[in-house]
CSV table of C-alpha atoms in Angstrom, one decimal:
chain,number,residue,atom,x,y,z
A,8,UNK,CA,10.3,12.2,-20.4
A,9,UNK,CA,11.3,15.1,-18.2
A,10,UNK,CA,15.3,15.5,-18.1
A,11,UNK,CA,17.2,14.1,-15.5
A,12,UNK,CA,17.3,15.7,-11.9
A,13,UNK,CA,20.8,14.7,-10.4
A,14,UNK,CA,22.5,15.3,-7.5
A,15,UNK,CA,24.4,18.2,-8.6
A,16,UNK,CA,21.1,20.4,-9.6
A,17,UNK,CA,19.8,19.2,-6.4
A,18,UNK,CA,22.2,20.7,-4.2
A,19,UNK,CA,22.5,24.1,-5.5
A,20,UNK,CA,20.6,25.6,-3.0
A,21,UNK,CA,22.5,24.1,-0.4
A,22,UNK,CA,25.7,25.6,-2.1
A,23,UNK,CA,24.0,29.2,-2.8
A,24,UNK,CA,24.0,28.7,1.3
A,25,UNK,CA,27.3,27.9,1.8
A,26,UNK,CA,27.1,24.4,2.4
A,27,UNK,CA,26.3,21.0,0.7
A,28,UNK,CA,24.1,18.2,1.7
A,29,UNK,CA,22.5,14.9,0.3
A,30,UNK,CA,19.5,15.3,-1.5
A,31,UNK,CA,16.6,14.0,0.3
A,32,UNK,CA,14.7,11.3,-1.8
A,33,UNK,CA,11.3,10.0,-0.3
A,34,UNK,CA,9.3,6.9,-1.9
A,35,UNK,CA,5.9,7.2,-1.1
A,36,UNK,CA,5.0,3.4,-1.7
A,37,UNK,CA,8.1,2.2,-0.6
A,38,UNK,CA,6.6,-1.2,0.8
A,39,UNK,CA,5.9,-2.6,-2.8
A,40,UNK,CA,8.2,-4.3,-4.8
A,41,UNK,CA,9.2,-0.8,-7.0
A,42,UNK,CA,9.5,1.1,-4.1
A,43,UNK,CA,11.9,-1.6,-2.3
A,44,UNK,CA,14.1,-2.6,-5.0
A,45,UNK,CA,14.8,1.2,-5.7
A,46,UNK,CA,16.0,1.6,-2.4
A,47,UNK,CA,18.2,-1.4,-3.1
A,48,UNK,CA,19.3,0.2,-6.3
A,49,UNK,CA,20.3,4.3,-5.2
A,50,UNK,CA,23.9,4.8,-4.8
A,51,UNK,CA,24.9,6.3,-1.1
A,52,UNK,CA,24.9,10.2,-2.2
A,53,UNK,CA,20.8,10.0,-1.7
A,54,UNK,CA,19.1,10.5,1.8
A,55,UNK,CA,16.5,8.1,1.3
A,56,UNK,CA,13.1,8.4,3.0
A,57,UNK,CA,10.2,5.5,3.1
A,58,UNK,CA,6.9,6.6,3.4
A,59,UNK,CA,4.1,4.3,4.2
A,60,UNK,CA,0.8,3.8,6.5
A,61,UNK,CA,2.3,0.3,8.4
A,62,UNK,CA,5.7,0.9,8.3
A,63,UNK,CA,6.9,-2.1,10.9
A,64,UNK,CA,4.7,-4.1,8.2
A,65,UNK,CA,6.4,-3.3,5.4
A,66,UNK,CA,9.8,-4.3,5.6
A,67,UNK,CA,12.9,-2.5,5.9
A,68,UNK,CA,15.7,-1.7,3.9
A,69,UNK,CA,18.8,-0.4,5.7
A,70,UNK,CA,19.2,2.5,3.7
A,71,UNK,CA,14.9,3.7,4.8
A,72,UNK,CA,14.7,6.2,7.2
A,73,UNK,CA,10.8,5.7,7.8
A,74,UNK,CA,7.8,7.6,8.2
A,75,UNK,CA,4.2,7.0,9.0
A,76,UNK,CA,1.4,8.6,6.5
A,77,UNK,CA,-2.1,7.8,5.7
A,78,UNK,CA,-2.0,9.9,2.4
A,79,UNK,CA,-5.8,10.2,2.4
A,80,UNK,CA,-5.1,12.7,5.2
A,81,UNK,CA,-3.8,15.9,3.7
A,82,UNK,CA,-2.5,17.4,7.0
A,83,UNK,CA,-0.4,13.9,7.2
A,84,UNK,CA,0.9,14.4,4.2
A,85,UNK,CA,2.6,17.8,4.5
A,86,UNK,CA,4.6,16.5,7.7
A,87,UNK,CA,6.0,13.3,5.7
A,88,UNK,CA,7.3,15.5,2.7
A,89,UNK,CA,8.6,17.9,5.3
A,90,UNK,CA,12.6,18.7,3.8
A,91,UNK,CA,12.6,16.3,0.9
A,92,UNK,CA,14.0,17.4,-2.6
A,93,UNK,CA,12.8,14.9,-4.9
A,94,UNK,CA,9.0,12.8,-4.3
A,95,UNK,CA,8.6,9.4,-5.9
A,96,UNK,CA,5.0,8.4,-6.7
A,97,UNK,CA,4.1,5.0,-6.2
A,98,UNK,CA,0.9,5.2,-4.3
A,99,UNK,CA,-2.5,3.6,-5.3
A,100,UNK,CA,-5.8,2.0,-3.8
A,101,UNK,CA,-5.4,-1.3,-5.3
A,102,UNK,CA,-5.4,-2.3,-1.1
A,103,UNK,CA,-8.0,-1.5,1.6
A,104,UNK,CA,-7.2,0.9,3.9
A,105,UNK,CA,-10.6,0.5,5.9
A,106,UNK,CA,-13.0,-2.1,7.0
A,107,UNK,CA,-15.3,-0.7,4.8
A,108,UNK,CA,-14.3,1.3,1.5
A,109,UNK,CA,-17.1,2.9,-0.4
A,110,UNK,CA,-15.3,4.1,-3.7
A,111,UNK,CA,-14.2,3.5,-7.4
A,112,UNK,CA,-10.2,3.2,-7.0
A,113,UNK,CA,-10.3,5.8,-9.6
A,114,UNK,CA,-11.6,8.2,-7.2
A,115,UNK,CA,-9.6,7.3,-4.5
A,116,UNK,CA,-6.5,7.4,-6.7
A,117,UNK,CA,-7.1,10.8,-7.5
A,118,UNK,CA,-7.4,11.7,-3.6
A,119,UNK,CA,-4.2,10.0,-3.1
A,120,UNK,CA,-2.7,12.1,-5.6
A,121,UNK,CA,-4.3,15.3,-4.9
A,122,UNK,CA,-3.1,15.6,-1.1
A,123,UNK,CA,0.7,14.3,-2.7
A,124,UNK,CA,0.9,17.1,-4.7
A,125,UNK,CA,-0.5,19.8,-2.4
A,126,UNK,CA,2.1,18.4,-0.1
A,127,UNK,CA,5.0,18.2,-2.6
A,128,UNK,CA,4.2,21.9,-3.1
A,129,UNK,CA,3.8,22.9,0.3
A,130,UNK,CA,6.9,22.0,0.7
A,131,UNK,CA,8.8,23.2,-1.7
A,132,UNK,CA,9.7,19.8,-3.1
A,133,UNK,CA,11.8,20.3,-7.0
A,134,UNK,CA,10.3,17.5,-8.9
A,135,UNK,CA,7.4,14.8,-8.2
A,136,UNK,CA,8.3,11.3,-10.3
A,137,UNK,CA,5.6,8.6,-10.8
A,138,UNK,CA,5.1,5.6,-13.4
A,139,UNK,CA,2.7,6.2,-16.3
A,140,UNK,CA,-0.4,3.6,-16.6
A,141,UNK,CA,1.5,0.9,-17.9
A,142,UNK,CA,3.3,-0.2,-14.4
A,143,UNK,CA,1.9,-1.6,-11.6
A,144,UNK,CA,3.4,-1.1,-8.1
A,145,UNK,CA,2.6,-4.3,-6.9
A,146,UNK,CA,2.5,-7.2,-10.0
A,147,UNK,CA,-0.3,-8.8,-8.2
A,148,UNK,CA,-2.6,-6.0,-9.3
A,149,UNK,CA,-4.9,-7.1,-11.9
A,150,UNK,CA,-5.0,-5.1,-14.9
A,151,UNK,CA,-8.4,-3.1,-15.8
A,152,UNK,CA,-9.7,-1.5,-18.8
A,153,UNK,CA,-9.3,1.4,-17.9
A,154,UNK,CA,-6.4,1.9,-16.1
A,155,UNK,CA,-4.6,4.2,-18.7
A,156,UNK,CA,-6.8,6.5,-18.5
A,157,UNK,CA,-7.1,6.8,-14.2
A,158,UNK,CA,-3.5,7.0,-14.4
A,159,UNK,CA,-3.4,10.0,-17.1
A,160,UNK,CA,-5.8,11.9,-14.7
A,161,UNK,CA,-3.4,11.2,-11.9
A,162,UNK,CA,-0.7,12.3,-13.6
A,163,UNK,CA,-2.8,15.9,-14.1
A,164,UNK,CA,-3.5,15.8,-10.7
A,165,UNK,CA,0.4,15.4,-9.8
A,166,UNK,CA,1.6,18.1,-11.9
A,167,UNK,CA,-1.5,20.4,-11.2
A,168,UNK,CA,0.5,22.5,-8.3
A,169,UNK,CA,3.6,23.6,-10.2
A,170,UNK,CA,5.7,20.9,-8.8
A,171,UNK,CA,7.4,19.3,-12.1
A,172,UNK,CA,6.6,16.1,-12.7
A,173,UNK,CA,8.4,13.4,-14.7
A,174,UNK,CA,6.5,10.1,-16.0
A,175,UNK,CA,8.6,7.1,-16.8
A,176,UNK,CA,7.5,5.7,-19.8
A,177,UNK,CA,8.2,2.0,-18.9
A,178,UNK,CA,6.2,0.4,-21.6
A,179,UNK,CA,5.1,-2.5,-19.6
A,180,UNK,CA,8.5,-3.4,-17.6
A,181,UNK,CA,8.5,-5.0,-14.8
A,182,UNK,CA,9.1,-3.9,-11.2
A,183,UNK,CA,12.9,-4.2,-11.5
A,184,UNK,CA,13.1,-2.1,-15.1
A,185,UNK,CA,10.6,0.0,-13.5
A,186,UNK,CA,13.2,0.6,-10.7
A,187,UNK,CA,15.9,1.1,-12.9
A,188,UNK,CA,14.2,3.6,-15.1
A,189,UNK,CA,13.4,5.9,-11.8
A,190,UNK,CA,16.7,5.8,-10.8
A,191,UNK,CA,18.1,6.8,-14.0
A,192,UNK,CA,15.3,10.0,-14.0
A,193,UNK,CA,17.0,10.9,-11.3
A,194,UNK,CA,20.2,10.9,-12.4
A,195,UNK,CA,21.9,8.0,-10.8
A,196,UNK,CA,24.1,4.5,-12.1
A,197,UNK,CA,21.5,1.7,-10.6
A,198,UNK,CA,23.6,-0.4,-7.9
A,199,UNK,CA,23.2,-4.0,-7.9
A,200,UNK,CA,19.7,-4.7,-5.8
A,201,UNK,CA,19.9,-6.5,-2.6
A,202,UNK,CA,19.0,-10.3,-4.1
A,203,UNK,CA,14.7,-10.9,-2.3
A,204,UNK,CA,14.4,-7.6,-1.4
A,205,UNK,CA,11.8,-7.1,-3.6
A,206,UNK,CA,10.2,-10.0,-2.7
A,207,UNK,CA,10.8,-9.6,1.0
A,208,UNK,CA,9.7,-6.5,1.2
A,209,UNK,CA,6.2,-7.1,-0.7
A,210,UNK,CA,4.6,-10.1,1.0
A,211,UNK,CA,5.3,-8.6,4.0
A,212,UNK,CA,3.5,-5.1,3.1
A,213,UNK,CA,0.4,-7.1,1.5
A,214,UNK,CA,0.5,-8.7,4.8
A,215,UNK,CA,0.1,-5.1,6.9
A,216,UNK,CA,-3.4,-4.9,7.5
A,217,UNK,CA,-4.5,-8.0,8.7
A,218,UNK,CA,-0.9,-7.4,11.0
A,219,UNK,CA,-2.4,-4.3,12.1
A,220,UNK,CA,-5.7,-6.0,13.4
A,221,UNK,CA,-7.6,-5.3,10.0
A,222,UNK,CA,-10.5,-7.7,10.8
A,223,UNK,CA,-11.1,-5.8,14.0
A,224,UNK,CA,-10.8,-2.3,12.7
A,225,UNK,CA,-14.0,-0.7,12.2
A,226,UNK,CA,-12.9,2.7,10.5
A,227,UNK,CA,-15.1,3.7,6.9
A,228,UNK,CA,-13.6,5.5,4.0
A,229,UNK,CA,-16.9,6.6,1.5
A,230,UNK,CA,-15.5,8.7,-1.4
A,231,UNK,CA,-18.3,10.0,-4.1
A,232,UNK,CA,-17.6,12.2,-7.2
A,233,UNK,CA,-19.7,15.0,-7.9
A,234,UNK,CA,-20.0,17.5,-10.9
A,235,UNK,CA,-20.6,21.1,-9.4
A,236,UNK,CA,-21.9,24.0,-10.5
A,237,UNK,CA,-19.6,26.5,-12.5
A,238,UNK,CA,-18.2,29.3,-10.2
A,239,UNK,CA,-17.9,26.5,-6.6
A,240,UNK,CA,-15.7,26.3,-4.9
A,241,UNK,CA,-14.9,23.6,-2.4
A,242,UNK,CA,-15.7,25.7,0.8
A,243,UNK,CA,-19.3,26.5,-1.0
A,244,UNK,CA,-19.9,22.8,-2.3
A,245,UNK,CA,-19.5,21.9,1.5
A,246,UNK,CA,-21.7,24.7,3.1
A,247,UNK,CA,-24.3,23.4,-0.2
A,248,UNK,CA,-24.4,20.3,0.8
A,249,UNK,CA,-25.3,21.2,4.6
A,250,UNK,CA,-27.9,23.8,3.7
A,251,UNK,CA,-29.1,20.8,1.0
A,252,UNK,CA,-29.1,18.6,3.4
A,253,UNK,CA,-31.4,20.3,5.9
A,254,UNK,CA,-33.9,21.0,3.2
A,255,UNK,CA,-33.9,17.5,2.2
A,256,UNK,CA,-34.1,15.5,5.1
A,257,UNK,CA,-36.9,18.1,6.8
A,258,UNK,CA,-38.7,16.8,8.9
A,259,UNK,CA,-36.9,14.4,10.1
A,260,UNK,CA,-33.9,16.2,9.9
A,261,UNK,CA,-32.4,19.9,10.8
A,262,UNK,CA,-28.6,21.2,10.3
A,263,UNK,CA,-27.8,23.8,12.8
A,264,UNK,CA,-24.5,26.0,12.5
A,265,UNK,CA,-22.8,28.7,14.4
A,266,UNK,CA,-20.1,31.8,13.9
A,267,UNK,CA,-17.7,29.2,15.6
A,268,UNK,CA,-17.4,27.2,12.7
A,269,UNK,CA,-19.3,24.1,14.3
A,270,UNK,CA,-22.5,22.0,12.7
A,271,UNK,CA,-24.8,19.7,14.7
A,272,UNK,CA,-27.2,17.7,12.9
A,273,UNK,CA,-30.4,17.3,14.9
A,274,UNK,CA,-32.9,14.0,14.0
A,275,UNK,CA,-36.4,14.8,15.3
A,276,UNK,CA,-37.8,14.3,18.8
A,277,UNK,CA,-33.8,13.3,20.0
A,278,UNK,CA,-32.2,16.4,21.6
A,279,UNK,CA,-28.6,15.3,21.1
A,280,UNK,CA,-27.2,15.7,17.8
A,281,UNK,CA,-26.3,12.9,15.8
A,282,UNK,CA,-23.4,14.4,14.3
A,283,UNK,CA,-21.2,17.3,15.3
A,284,UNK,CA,-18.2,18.6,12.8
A,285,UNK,CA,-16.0,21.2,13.1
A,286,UNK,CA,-14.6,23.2,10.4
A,287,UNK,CA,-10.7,22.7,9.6
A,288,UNK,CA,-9.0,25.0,7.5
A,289,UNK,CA,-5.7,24.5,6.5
A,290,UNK,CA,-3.6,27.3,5.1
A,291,UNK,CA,-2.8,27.2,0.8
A,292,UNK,CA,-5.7,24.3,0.5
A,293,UNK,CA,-7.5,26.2,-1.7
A,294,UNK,CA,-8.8,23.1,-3.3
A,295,UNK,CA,-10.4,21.8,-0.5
A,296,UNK,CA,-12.3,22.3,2.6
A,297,UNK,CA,-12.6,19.7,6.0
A,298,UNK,CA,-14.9,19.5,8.5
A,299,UNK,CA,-13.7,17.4,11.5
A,300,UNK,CA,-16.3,14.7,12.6
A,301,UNK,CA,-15.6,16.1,16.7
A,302,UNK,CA,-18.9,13.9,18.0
A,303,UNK,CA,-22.6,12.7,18.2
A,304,UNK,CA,-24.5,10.1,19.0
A,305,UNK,CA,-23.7,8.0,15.4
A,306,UNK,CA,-19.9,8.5,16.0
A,307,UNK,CA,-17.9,6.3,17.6
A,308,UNK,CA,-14.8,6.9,19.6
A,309,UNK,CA,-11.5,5.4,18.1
A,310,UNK,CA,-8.0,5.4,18.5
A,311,UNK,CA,-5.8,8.0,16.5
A,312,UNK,CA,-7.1,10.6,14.4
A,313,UNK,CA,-10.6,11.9,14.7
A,314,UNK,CA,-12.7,11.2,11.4
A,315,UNK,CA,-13.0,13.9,8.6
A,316,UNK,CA,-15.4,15.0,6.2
A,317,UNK,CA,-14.0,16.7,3.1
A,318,UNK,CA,-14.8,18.5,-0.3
A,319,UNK,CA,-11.5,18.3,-2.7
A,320,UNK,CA,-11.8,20.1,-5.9
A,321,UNK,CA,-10.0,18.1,-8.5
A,322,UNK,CA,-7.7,20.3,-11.1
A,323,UNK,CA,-8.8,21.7,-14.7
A,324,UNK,CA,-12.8,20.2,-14.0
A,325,UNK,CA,-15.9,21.0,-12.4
A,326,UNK,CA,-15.8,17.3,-10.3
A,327,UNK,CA,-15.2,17.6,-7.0
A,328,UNK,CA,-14.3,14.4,-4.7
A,329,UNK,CA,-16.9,14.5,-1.1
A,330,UNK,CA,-14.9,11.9,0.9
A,331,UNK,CA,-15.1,10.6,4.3
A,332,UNK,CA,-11.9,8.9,6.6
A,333,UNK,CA,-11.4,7.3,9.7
A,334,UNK,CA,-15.4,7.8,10.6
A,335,UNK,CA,-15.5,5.3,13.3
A,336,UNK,CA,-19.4,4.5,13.8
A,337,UNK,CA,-21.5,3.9,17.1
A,338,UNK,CA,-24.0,1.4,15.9
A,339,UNK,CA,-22.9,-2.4,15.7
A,340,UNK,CA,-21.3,-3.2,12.7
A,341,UNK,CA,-23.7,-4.8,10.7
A,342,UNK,CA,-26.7,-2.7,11.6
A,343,UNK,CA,-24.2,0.3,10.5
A,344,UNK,CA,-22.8,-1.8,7.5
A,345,UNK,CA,-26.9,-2.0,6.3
A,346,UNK,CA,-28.5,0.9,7.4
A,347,UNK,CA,-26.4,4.0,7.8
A,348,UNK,CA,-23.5,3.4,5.4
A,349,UNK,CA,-26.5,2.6,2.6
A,350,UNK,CA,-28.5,5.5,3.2
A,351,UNK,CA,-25.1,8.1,3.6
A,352,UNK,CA,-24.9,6.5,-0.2
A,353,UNK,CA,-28.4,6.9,-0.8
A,354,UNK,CA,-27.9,11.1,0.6
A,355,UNK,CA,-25.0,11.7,-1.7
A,356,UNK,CA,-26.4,10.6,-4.8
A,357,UNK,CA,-29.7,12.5,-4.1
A,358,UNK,CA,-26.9,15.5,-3.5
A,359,UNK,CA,-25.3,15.1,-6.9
A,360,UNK,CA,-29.2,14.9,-8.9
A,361,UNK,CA,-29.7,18.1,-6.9
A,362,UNK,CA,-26.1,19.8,-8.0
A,363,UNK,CA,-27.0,18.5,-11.5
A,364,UNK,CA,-30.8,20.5,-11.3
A,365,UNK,CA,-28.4,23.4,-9.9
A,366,UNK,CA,-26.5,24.0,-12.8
């Protein structure tokens, strides 16, 4: 394991200024039992930050100053690590965060920790901790084969932007050792916990979605790994898979584009598009490449953000992660559930046999 990062290390910048301050400590997580009972356990001398998608669901411990991120968004995730010195790690899909999730959690762990760590360095935080394979952040969480090895290529993924990243080794502890050993990493004497804190803190987090109206959400997460050609980037696999796409579904389908960075997607004999996106580039992301879903006649029109579709490169391999978030559909649920969500499935897989004939 990495040395300890205290306090002291921490606030040499804010010396080399002229002036001290807390370091800023955020738990991404921080609704779980881990998360909550290291909040319970960091002495005063840490600015502590909780970081979670339902917030008012999760709990609070007095010492949280909370903010609101869906980590699957990557532009989210820079604003919540925005001034922080020192990023715990204790996010995972073991949850739904959609009505419909269409997945392996090994794929959409790897999201999760792909936009953390592009954030982490975006911001210029000094260190990333997470567990290694061997914790859970919530005990419920049943135990896969497996599981080691999704949480070794997470742990690539964390340290894959130069942020250094410590691993606690906590050999199959539980959430309170696990707790402990974090704080330790860091530097600091664990205080005596807050007694149900833990506890507290974790029914009411595995309570947040259906508190947040999950049953009548109807938002789709689809996330498919594909193997691309050497030399692609994730700005080319997208534009592929458009041009691909065109050629595929002809005649029944065309893709249209302009210089202004927008794409309709026509179906025959309808003169509306079906679906309009709109390219969003985000300075740095190197590794990836969005298109905003801004219309057409198969999207629906939700609250919040707008939904996205992306291309993230994943670090030191030719696999690349095509995900979709927050698409809000148009067509009843069910006739969406069995129709359009199957054959986007049905597209993607054809798009990956077609990458595979590529290379």
């Amino acid at each position: 394991m990495d040395e300890a990062i205290g306090p002291d290390r921490l606030n040499a910048a804010g010396r080399a200024g002229g002036r001290s301050r807390r370091p800023v400590i955020a738990i991404a997580g921080a609704g779980g039992s881990v998360g909550s009972r290291l909040a319970a356990m960091l002495p005063p001398e840490a600015a502590l930050i909780g970081i979670g998608r339902h917030p008012a669901a999760s709990g609070h411990h007095g010492r949280l100053a909370w903010r609101t991120c869906d980590f699957y968004s990557q532009e989210e995730a820079v604003f919540a690590l925005a001034e922080v010195d020192m990023a715990i790690f204790l996010l995972h899909a073991g949850k739904p965060s959609a009505r419909l999730t269409q997945g392996t959690s090994r794929d959409l762990d790897a999201l999760l920790a792909e936009h953390f760590a592009f954030a982490a360095a975006a911001n210029g935080v000094k260190r990333i901790i997470c567990l290694d394979g061997n914790i859970l952040p919530y005990p419920s969480m049943p135990r896969r084969a497996g599981n080691g090895q999704k949480r070794r290529e997470v742990e690539g993924i964390l340290a894959s932007h130069g942020v250094p990243l410590t691993v606690i080794p906590a050999g199959g502890a539980g959430p309170l050792q696990a707790a402990a050993a974090i704080c330790a990493a860091l530097g600091y004497r664990a205080m005596a916990g807050e007694k149900g804190t833990g506890d507290t803190v974790r029914e009411a987090s595995g309570q947040a979605g259906f508190a947040n109206g999950m049953d009548r959400r109807r938002d789709v997460r689809s996330v498919q790994r594909l193997t691309l050609p050497d030399g692609m980037n994730a700005e080319q696999a997208a534009f592929s898979y458009l041009d691909w796409l065109s050629r595929f579904g002809r005649p029944l389908l065309r893709v249209e584009r302009n210089p202004a960075g927008e794409c309709r997607i026509y179906a025959a004999g309808i003169p509306r598009p079906l679906l309009e996106l709109t390219e969003r580039r985000q300075a740095g992301a190197f590794r990836s490449f969005t298109f905003e879903i801004s219309g057409g006649l198969l999207a629906g029109k939700g609250k919040g953000r707008r939904g996205r579709l992306e291309f993230l490169l994943l670090p030191g391999s030719r696999e690349c992660l095509a995900t979709i978030h927050d698409f809000i559909p148009s067509l009843p649920w069910l006739l969406y559930k069995y129709s359009q969500a199957q054959v986007h499935l049905l597209v993607m897989y054809a798009f990956g046999r077609h990458l595979k004939k590529w290379r």
